[in-house]
């Protein structure tokens, strides 16, 4: 389980009512075409608890752990022949409470996540007398920290079988690993103090969640990567690369730093940018690694590759990931991409309720075994098989040593060989790739460089003339400086030499991020340096990149630019997304100069508007902190000048992100608009207006696009690759014509005849928390499952119709171009 409280959604389809102590029947579980699902066992909750982790022993039996209790061994019935019963036995050894299990090299490894036994840590159980029962338990390494669901989690074996990888969440301090592939100079690296909201984990600083490698005896440990929040489980592909399914803090939904649950390639030496409260790194910053694919809201649990399954090849190669709160399993189809990966997500299995916890592909029969449970909810064990046709001859080992050959990835792995040690060849080898076009390659090269003595590459970094290589080298230098103030002016001088206007996209972002790191690592510059930097950077603002503008604004406010307030304050009220408005309010809260009475009044009027915005459990507290910080910079005289604004109370009304109130234009039809989709999109569209219209039509409130916006609806970044312009327009105009299973809603009919329409967000015993309004995803209706007499799929989309009726035709075409361009202002559809 991922979160203490889960304000995340999973769809409920089919009948909910079930017999006591019975998991959701197999005929109420939706599975991809050609597959069959069987419910093998409903766990008697009072006697055997709620199962959260699973492994397979050398006889093909499953071993499961109750979250708060014992271990159970399961012998499933044969796939063919006479139907048999599922045999379940409680293991005699006094051990359990495991959120990670691995049977390997004749032993059972268990990762305990609470204070049972000798406390949190990695344990090993052995059968010393050959009676088919484990009889010894050994604590291999204890993990610091107190019990919590963000503690120790998954464990897997290395390809050669000689090592283990252990995944831990951010409630587990790194246990003094003897070696580290991550340079041990991680930091928070934010210019401003954090906003704390409700303060969950406010004292947990970097490195956050971490992955480590150890030998089979648990004697020597090596830190592999850091900066995850609470990755529960990990899986390794045939190339030896590890993947995890990470979650963000659901209390932060609606804030600019919220990140959806995501699949990450767990690159060696990596930092995935989790920092507590408001300090998380945005995906655009190159001192962290991006996701392979964003999933959306969810609660990640078990993951596994389909290797060895008697499935079609596409599914054998897929990474299967479990979402506890939505009750969904996804098949993520990965493709090598430079030094990293990209992924496409397919919904594979779902049910209501179906609190998925773990996956195991049987080496014995080629079936997939799936457990549900956790947090004392009804648990069960399912089996998934393929019945859609002939697969040809099947061999569980036929793909064991194969993999997609990727020359770029081979170079990355060569760079990773330098991690954690000093090598005379490392600097030259790294330098060849600091300016690589691929982000994962640049990251690997920079981390290899940061492991080498600073004196061996400092001057080279300061004199590098290739802009892309210089950006990586100077980032490494700032991070490796050890706070040496004498290095700051040379680093800043080198950054100033890089021609901003000649850079594009992420290179511009990295340049501004390097300035930030020069300040966070080496301190605040002197007054003369500040003045020089303002003169150099201030003319660059604004750019055509909304995310870059926020970074640039933050640097200029930090430096004390008197002109930035006049340029940036209108964006507090004028930006098209809630998150962007909040970010400008956050950035400007510490601006001390450049204010006029009018600008102050306009800034504080925004808080009246933001009072109607929606977000997670910390949302109102975050907004309140921003306001209090801003007030603390003002004199009493300045407060008195805008007393009328400060004393005003917000009006209770629906939130609006638009710059000005929208009025009804026309009830547009597909036939009227589709005639303009051809010529109308060819080179004469307005990017800024298209983005503004995405906000005006409230799309940003529910949908994520180009790494910004809400997350309760589907991510729309990839719609250009899925739909033609006409099909996309039809989906917007008629949202109920085709409703995605992932984002549909359910009608719950209660004993008294009343109905509740929405999606289940969380469960606790017999209570279901149902979200009934996509615009307010943190507001729930509690439904007692015992009082539900009928459930059925709603035929009405949770996306409201008529969203385009407030827009003019040119506005709609600009919006379509914005969507079809994937948010790229340089797309040929836009006027230059």
mmCIF file of C-alpha atoms in Angstrom, residues 60-333:
data_model
loop_
_atom_site.group_PDB
_atom_site.id
_atom_site.type_symbol
_atom_site.label_atom_id
_atom_site.label_comp_id
_atom_site.label_asym_id
_atom_site.label_seq_id
_atom_site.Cartn_x
_atom_site.Cartn_y
_atom_site.Cartn_z
ATOM 1 C CA UNK A 60 6.039 -23.899 -8.204
ATOM 2 C CA UNK A 61 4.043 -23.086 -5.066
ATOM 3 C CA UNK A 62 3.164 -19.517 -4.111
ATOM 4 C CA UNK A 63 4.151 -18.069 -0.757
ATOM 5 C CA UNK A 64 2.115 -15.056 0.404
ATOM 6 C CA UNK A 65 2.465 -12.787 3.420
ATOM 7 C CA UNK A 66 -0.305 -11.216 5.445
ATOM 8 C CA UNK A 67 0.455 -7.507 5.866
ATOM 9 C CA UNK A 68 0.205 -7.859 9.637
ATOM 10 C CA UNK A 69 0.684 -11.575 10.137
ATOM 11 C CA UNK A 70 1.962 -14.943 8.980
ATOM 12 C CA UNK A 71 3.155 -16.618 5.777
ATOM 13 C CA UNK A 72 0.963 -18.936 3.724
ATOM 14 C CA UNK A 73 1.954 -21.445 1.056
ATOM 15 C CA UNK A 74 -0.425 -22.056 -1.800
ATOM 16 C CA UNK A 75 -0.475 -25.003 -4.191
ATOM 17 C CA UNK A 76 -2.771 -24.027 -7.073
ATOM 18 C CA UNK A 77 -4.842 -26.604 -8.940
ATOM 19 C CA UNK A 78 -3.509 -27.897 -12.254
ATOM 20 C CA UNK A 79 -4.341 -25.957 -15.406
ATOM 21 C CA UNK A 80 -5.566 -29.037 -17.186
ATOM 22 C CA UNK A 81 -7.274 -32.263 -16.231
ATOM 23 C CA UNK A 82 -9.782 -32.673 -13.438
ATOM 24 C CA UNK A 83 -10.525 -29.520 -11.464
ATOM 25 C CA UNK A 84 -8.751 -29.505 -8.155
ATOM 26 C CA UNK A 85 -8.861 -27.417 -5.013
ATOM 27 C CA UNK A 86 -6.410 -24.705 -4.097
ATOM 28 C CA UNK A 87 -4.337 -25.981 -1.201
ATOM 29 C CA UNK A 88 -3.412 -23.342 1.398
ATOM 30 C CA UNK A 89 -1.247 -23.999 4.429
ATOM 31 C CA UNK A 90 0.022 -21.661 7.093
ATOM 32 C CA UNK A 91 3.791 -22.020 7.371
ATOM 33 C CA UNK A 92 4.944 -23.102 10.786
ATOM 34 C CA UNK A 93 7.751 -20.556 11.062
ATOM 35 C CA UNK A 94 7.068 -17.477 13.178
ATOM 36 C CA UNK A 95 7.610 -14.932 10.424
ATOM 37 C CA UNK A 96 5.577 -12.636 8.157
ATOM 38 C CA UNK A 97 4.599 -8.947 8.020
ATOM 39 C CA UNK A 98 6.461 -8.797 4.683
ATOM 40 C CA UNK A 99 5.871 -6.242 1.935
ATOM 41 C CA UNK A 100 8.562 -7.916 -0.143
ATOM 42 C CA UNK A 101 9.162 -11.652 -0.636
ATOM 43 C CA UNK A 102 11.683 -13.558 -2.748
ATOM 44 C CA UNK A 103 12.438 -17.274 -2.861
ATOM 45 C CA UNK A 104 15.981 -17.505 -4.175
ATOM 46 C CA UNK A 105 18.957 -19.873 -3.922
ATOM 47 C CA UNK A 106 16.998 -22.238 -1.655
ATOM 48 C CA UNK A 107 16.093 -19.513 0.873
ATOM 49 C CA UNK A 108 13.155 -17.215 1.470
ATOM 50 C CA UNK A 109 14.025 -13.527 1.730
ATOM 51 C CA UNK A 110 11.475 -11.289 3.397
ATOM 52 C CA UNK A 111 11.368 -7.504 3.801
ATOM 53 C CA UNK A 112 9.583 -6.544 7.020
ATOM 54 C CA UNK A 113 7.978 -3.104 7.105
ATOM 55 C CA UNK A 114 6.920 -2.741 10.730
ATOM 56 C CA UNK A 115 8.188 -3.416 14.245
ATOM 57 C CA UNK A 116 7.499 -7.160 14.248
ATOM 58 C CA UNK A 117 10.331 -9.598 15.070
ATOM 59 C CA UNK A 118 13.568 -7.595 15.252
ATOM 60 C CA UNK A 119 12.055 -4.638 13.440
ATOM 61 C CA UNK A 120 12.210 -3.387 9.881
ATOM 62 C CA UNK A 121 14.798 -5.002 7.690
ATOM 63 C CA UNK A 122 15.825 -7.734 5.271
ATOM 64 C CA UNK A 123 15.479 -11.262 6.678
ATOM 65 C CA UNK A 124 16.352 -14.732 5.404
ATOM 66 C CA UNK A 125 14.499 -17.938 6.226
ATOM 67 C CA UNK A 126 15.980 -21.399 5.606
ATOM 68 C CA UNK A 127 14.915 -25.021 5.772
ATOM 69 C CA UNK A 128 17.898 -26.587 7.566
ATOM 70 C CA UNK A 129 16.578 -30.152 8.006
ATOM 71 C CA UNK A 130 14.903 -30.800 4.657
ATOM 72 C CA UNK A 131 11.360 -31.236 6.004
ATOM 73 C CA UNK A 132 9.886 -28.697 3.549
ATOM 74 C CA UNK A 133 9.376 -26.136 6.318
ATOM 75 C CA UNK A 134 11.448 -23.051 7.043
ATOM 76 C CA UNK A 135 12.879 -23.350 10.528
ATOM 77 C CA UNK A 136 15.418 -20.508 10.916
ATOM 78 C CA UNK A 137 15.042 -16.744 10.587
ATOM 79 C CA UNK A 138 18.047 -14.449 10.285
ATOM 80 C CA UNK A 139 18.024 -10.654 10.216
ATOM 81 C CA UNK A 140 20.535 -9.719 7.506
ATOM 82 C CA UNK A 141 20.303 -5.953 7.905
ATOM 83 C CA UNK A 142 18.000 -3.755 9.916
ATOM 84 C CA UNK A 143 16.649 -0.560 8.412
ATOM 85 C CA UNK A 144 16.436 2.658 10.427
ATOM 86 C CA UNK A 145 13.245 4.639 10.893
ATOM 87 C CA UNK A 146 9.881 3.960 12.431
ATOM 88 C CA UNK A 147 7.117 1.748 11.088
ATOM 89 C CA UNK A 148 5.053 3.135 8.237
ATOM 90 C CA UNK A 149 3.747 2.234 4.802
ATOM 91 C CA UNK A 150 6.570 4.200 3.166
ATOM 92 C CA UNK A 151 9.114 1.781 4.531
ATOM 93 C CA UNK A 152 10.988 -1.279 3.191
ATOM 94 C CA UNK A 153 9.272 -2.913 0.214
ATOM 95 C CA UNK A 154 10.258 -5.102 -2.739
ATOM 96 C CA UNK A 155 13.234 -7.442 -3.191
ATOM 97 C CA UNK A 156 14.454 -9.113 -6.411
ATOM 98 C CA UNK A 157 17.504 -11.109 -7.492
ATOM 99 C CA UNK A 158 20.208 -9.968 -9.916
ATOM 100 C CA UNK A 159 20.567 -11.735 -13.291
ATOM 101 C CA UNK A 160 23.591 -13.720 -12.120
ATOM 102 C CA UNK A 161 21.767 -14.770 -8.946
ATOM 103 C CA UNK A 162 24.592 -13.566 -6.712
ATOM 104 C CA UNK A 163 23.013 -10.324 -5.482
ATOM 105 C CA UNK A 164 19.730 -8.861 -4.292
ATOM 106 C CA UNK A 165 18.110 -5.485 -4.952
ATOM 107 C CA UNK A 166 15.968 -3.988 -2.177
ATOM 108 C CA UNK A 167 13.543 -1.074 -2.629
ATOM 109 C CA UNK A 168 12.610 1.239 0.243
ATOM 110 C CA UNK A 169 10.231 4.187 0.548
ATOM 111 C CA UNK A 170 10.978 7.633 1.888
ATOM 112 C CA UNK A 171 10.213 6.766 5.519
ATOM 113 C CA UNK A 172 13.368 4.643 5.524
ATOM 114 C CA UNK A 173 16.666 6.477 5.980
ATOM 115 C CA UNK A 174 19.482 5.122 3.822
ATOM 116 C CA UNK A 175 21.183 2.474 6.016
ATOM 117 C CA UNK A 176 24.797 3.652 5.664
ATOM 118 C CA UNK A 177 25.537 1.621 2.556
ATOM 119 C CA UNK A 178 29.221 0.786 2.353
ATOM 120 C CA UNK A 179 29.440 2.026 -1.248
ATOM 121 C CA UNK A 180 27.301 4.276 -3.418
ATOM 122 C CA UNK A 181 26.691 4.691 -7.139
ATOM 123 C CA UNK A 182 25.046 8.016 -6.268
ATOM 124 C CA UNK A 183 27.473 10.859 -5.504
ATOM 125 C CA UNK A 184 26.988 11.554 -1.811
ATOM 126 C CA UNK A 185 26.377 15.266 -2.181
ATOM 127 C CA UNK A 186 22.628 15.251 -2.687
ATOM 128 C CA UNK A 187 20.722 18.281 -1.405
ATOM 129 C CA UNK A 188 17.309 19.963 -1.471
ATOM 130 C CA UNK A 189 18.485 22.431 -4.156
ATOM 131 C CA UNK A 190 15.572 24.880 -4.057
ATOM 132 C CA UNK A 191 15.989 28.663 -3.826
ATOM 133 C CA UNK A 192 13.034 29.231 -1.507
ATOM 134 C CA UNK A 193 11.925 27.737 1.829
ATOM 135 C CA UNK A 194 9.425 24.945 1.406
ATOM 136 C CA UNK A 195 5.701 25.169 1.891
ATOM 137 C CA UNK A 196 4.641 22.459 4.325
ATOM 138 C CA UNK A 197 0.853 22.131 4.046
ATOM 139 C CA UNK A 198 -0.224 19.502 6.562
ATOM 140 C CA UNK A 199 3.442 18.740 7.076
ATOM 141 C CA UNK A 200 3.523 15.017 6.327
ATOM 142 C CA UNK A 201 7.222 14.042 6.210
ATOM 143 C CA UNK A 202 8.292 17.681 6.421
ATOM 144 C CA UNK A 203 11.460 16.560 8.205
ATOM 145 C CA UNK A 204 12.371 13.858 5.672
ATOM 146 C CA UNK A 205 15.025 15.337 3.422
ATOM 147 C CA UNK A 206 17.034 13.888 0.531
ATOM 148 C CA UNK A 207 17.730 11.158 -0.436
ATOM 149 C CA UNK A 208 14.076 10.096 0.050
ATOM 150 C CA UNK A 209 13.237 6.632 -1.267
ATOM 151 C CA UNK A 210 16.179 4.540 -2.379
ATOM 152 C CA UNK A 211 17.253 1.334 -4.145
ATOM 153 C CA UNK A 212 20.231 -0.689 -2.889
ATOM 154 C CA UNK A 213 22.115 -3.818 -3.905
ATOM 155 C CA UNK A 214 23.540 -6.405 -1.523
ATOM 156 C CA UNK A 215 25.080 -9.869 -1.531
ATOM 157 C CA UNK A 216 22.995 -12.928 -0.607
ATOM 158 C CA UNK A 217 24.209 -12.753 2.987
ATOM 159 C CA UNK A 218 23.330 -9.065 3.285
ATOM 160 C CA UNK A 219 26.851 -8.155 4.373
ATOM 161 C CA UNK A 220 27.816 -5.390 1.940
ATOM 162 C CA UNK A 221 25.382 -2.820 0.604
ATOM 163 C CA UNK A 222 25.645 -0.456 -2.348
ATOM 164 C CA UNK A 223 23.290 2.480 -2.899
ATOM 165 C CA UNK A 224 22.016 2.338 -6.502
ATOM 166 C CA UNK A 225 19.708 5.357 -6.810
ATOM 167 C CA UNK A 226 17.647 7.820 -4.770
ATOM 168 C CA UNK A 227 14.875 10.390 -4.963
ATOM 169 C CA UNK A 228 11.777 8.214 -5.259
ATOM 170 C CA UNK A 229 8.823 8.727 -2.948
ATOM 171 C CA UNK A 230 7.388 5.310 -2.308
ATOM 172 C CA UNK A 231 8.115 2.782 -5.016
ATOM 173 C CA UNK A 232 6.607 -0.431 -3.682
ATOM 174 C CA UNK A 233 8.027 -3.026 -6.040
ATOM 175 C CA UNK A 234 10.634 -3.367 -8.774
ATOM 176 C CA UNK A 235 11.212 -5.656 -11.756
ATOM 177 C CA UNK A 236 14.199 -6.257 -14.025
ATOM 178 C CA UNK A 237 14.057 -6.658 -17.799
ATOM 179 C CA UNK A 238 16.186 -8.990 -19.902
ATOM 180 C CA UNK A 239 18.810 -6.305 -20.387
ATOM 181 C CA UNK A 240 19.335 -6.031 -16.630
ATOM 182 C CA UNK A 241 17.567 -2.669 -16.286
ATOM 183 C CA UNK A 242 15.267 -2.164 -13.301
ATOM 184 C CA UNK A 243 11.842 -0.502 -13.370
ATOM 185 C CA UNK A 244 9.651 0.765 -10.542
ATOM 186 C CA UNK A 245 6.161 2.221 -10.168
ATOM 187 C CA UNK A 246 6.340 5.352 -7.999
ATOM 188 C CA UNK A 247 3.644 7.502 -6.388
ATOM 189 C CA UNK A 248 3.388 11.127 -5.374
ATOM 190 C CA UNK A 249 1.713 12.759 -2.383
ATOM 191 C CA UNK A 250 -2.018 12.865 -3.089
ATOM 192 C CA UNK A 251 -2.434 15.702 -0.596
ATOM 193 C CA UNK A 252 -0.489 17.819 -3.133
ATOM 194 C CA UNK A 253 -2.937 17.400 -6.012
ATOM 195 C CA UNK A 254 -3.752 20.729 -7.610
ATOM 196 C CA UNK A 255 -0.338 22.179 -6.745
ATOM 197 C CA UNK A 256 2.371 22.852 -9.355
ATOM 198 C CA UNK A 257 4.759 20.333 -7.817
ATOM 199 C CA UNK A 258 2.336 17.384 -7.864
ATOM 200 C CA UNK A 259 3.453 14.516 -10.111
ATOM 201 C CA UNK A 260 1.172 11.637 -11.209
ATOM 202 C CA UNK A 261 2.063 8.055 -10.391
ATOM 203 C CA UNK A 262 4.698 7.013 -12.885
ATOM 204 C CA UNK A 263 6.821 4.180 -14.171
ATOM 205 C CA UNK A 264 10.526 4.927 -13.779
ATOM 206 C CA UNK A 265 13.576 3.332 -15.325
ATOM 207 C CA UNK A 266 15.677 3.005 -12.157
ATOM 208 C CA UNK A 267 18.951 4.124 -13.724
ATOM 209 C CA UNK A 268 22.146 3.542 -11.752
ATOM 210 C CA UNK A 269 23.356 6.634 -9.914
ATOM 211 C CA UNK A 270 19.996 8.278 -10.529
ATOM 212 C CA UNK A 271 18.008 10.841 -8.574
ATOM 213 C CA UNK A 272 14.285 10.964 -9.348
ATOM 214 C CA UNK A 273 13.737 14.332 -7.746
ATOM 215 C CA UNK A 274 11.464 13.580 -4.803
ATOM 216 C CA UNK A 275 11.875 16.194 -2.111
ATOM 217 C CA UNK A 276 9.471 16.774 0.730
ATOM 218 C CA UNK A 277 6.385 19.014 0.553
ATOM 219 C CA UNK A 278 6.800 21.748 -2.113
ATOM 220 C CA UNK A 279 10.446 21.008 -2.912
ATOM 221 C CA UNK A 280 9.982 18.242 -5.489
ATOM 222 C CA UNK A 281 11.974 18.702 -8.677
ATOM 223 C CA UNK A 282 9.878 19.262 -11.808
ATOM 224 C CA UNK A 283 10.525 16.747 -14.565
ATOM 225 C CA UNK A 284 12.244 19.394 -16.702
ATOM 226 C CA UNK A 285 15.254 19.723 -14.371
ATOM 227 C CA UNK A 286 18.183 17.658 -15.628
ATOM 228 C CA UNK A 287 19.642 16.982 -12.203
ATOM 229 C CA UNK A 288 16.873 14.387 -11.907
ATOM 230 C CA UNK A 289 15.549 11.658 -14.200
ATOM 231 C CA UNK A 290 12.153 11.739 -15.949
ATOM 232 C CA UNK A 291 9.446 9.095 -15.927
ATOM 233 C CA UNK A 292 9.200 6.498 -18.667
ATOM 234 C CA UNK A 293 5.426 6.962 -18.684
ATOM 235 C CA UNK A 294 2.938 8.787 -16.442
ATOM 236 C CA UNK A 295 -0.020 6.689 -15.306
ATOM 237 C CA UNK A 296 -2.153 9.303 -13.555
ATOM 238 C CA UNK A 297 -3.660 9.126 -10.074
ATOM 239 C CA UNK A 298 -3.207 5.775 -8.407
ATOM 240 C CA UNK A 299 -1.639 3.776 -5.610
ATOM 241 C CA UNK A 300 1.232 1.608 -6.908
ATOM 242 C CA UNK A 301 1.811 -1.899 -5.584
ATOM 243 C CA UNK A 302 3.291 -5.009 -7.226
ATOM 244 C CA UNK A 303 5.015 -5.097 -10.620
ATOM 245 C CA UNK A 304 6.418 -7.902 -12.776
ATOM 246 C CA UNK A 305 7.485 -8.595 -16.334
ATOM 247 C CA UNK A 306 5.500 -11.220 -18.221
ATOM 248 C CA UNK A 307 8.591 -13.306 -18.927
ATOM 249 C CA UNK A 308 7.778 -17.010 -18.958
ATOM 250 C CA UNK A 309 4.019 -16.540 -19.187
ATOM 251 C CA UNK A 310 2.100 -18.600 -21.739
ATOM 252 C CA UNK A 311 0.926 -15.307 -23.216
ATOM 253 C CA UNK A 312 1.305 -13.767 -26.687
ATOM 254 C CA UNK A 313 4.797 -12.313 -27.164
ATOM 255 C CA UNK A 314 3.533 -8.755 -26.708
ATOM 256 C CA UNK A 315 2.426 -9.591 -23.172
ATOM 257 C CA UNK A 316 5.426 -11.740 -22.321
ATOM 258 C CA UNK A 317 7.536 -8.637 -22.890
ATOM 259 C CA UNK A 318 5.193 -6.262 -21.028
ATOM 260 C CA UNK A 319 5.784 -4.785 -17.605
ATOM 261 C CA UNK A 320 2.643 -5.430 -15.551
ATOM 262 C CA UNK A 321 1.940 -2.884 -12.818
ATOM 263 C CA UNK A 322 -0.727 -2.950 -10.100
ATOM 264 C CA UNK A 323 -2.783 -0.006 -8.908
ATOM 265 C CA UNK A 324 -4.390 -0.700 -5.551
ATOM 266 C CA UNK A 325 -6.804 2.221 -5.416
ATOM 267 C CA UNK A 326 -8.180 2.044 -8.973
ATOM 268 C CA UNK A 327 -8.304 -1.746 -8.843
ATOM 269 C CA UNK A 328 -6.441 -1.947 -12.141
ATOM 270 C CA UNK A 329 -3.509 -3.781 -13.631
ATOM 271 C CA UNK A 330 -1.784 -2.174 -16.599
ATOM 272 C CA UNK A 331 0.451 -3.745 -19.212
ATOM 273 C CA UNK A 332 3.199 -1.255 -20.007
ATOM 274 C CA UNK A 333 4.780 -1.935 -23.386
#
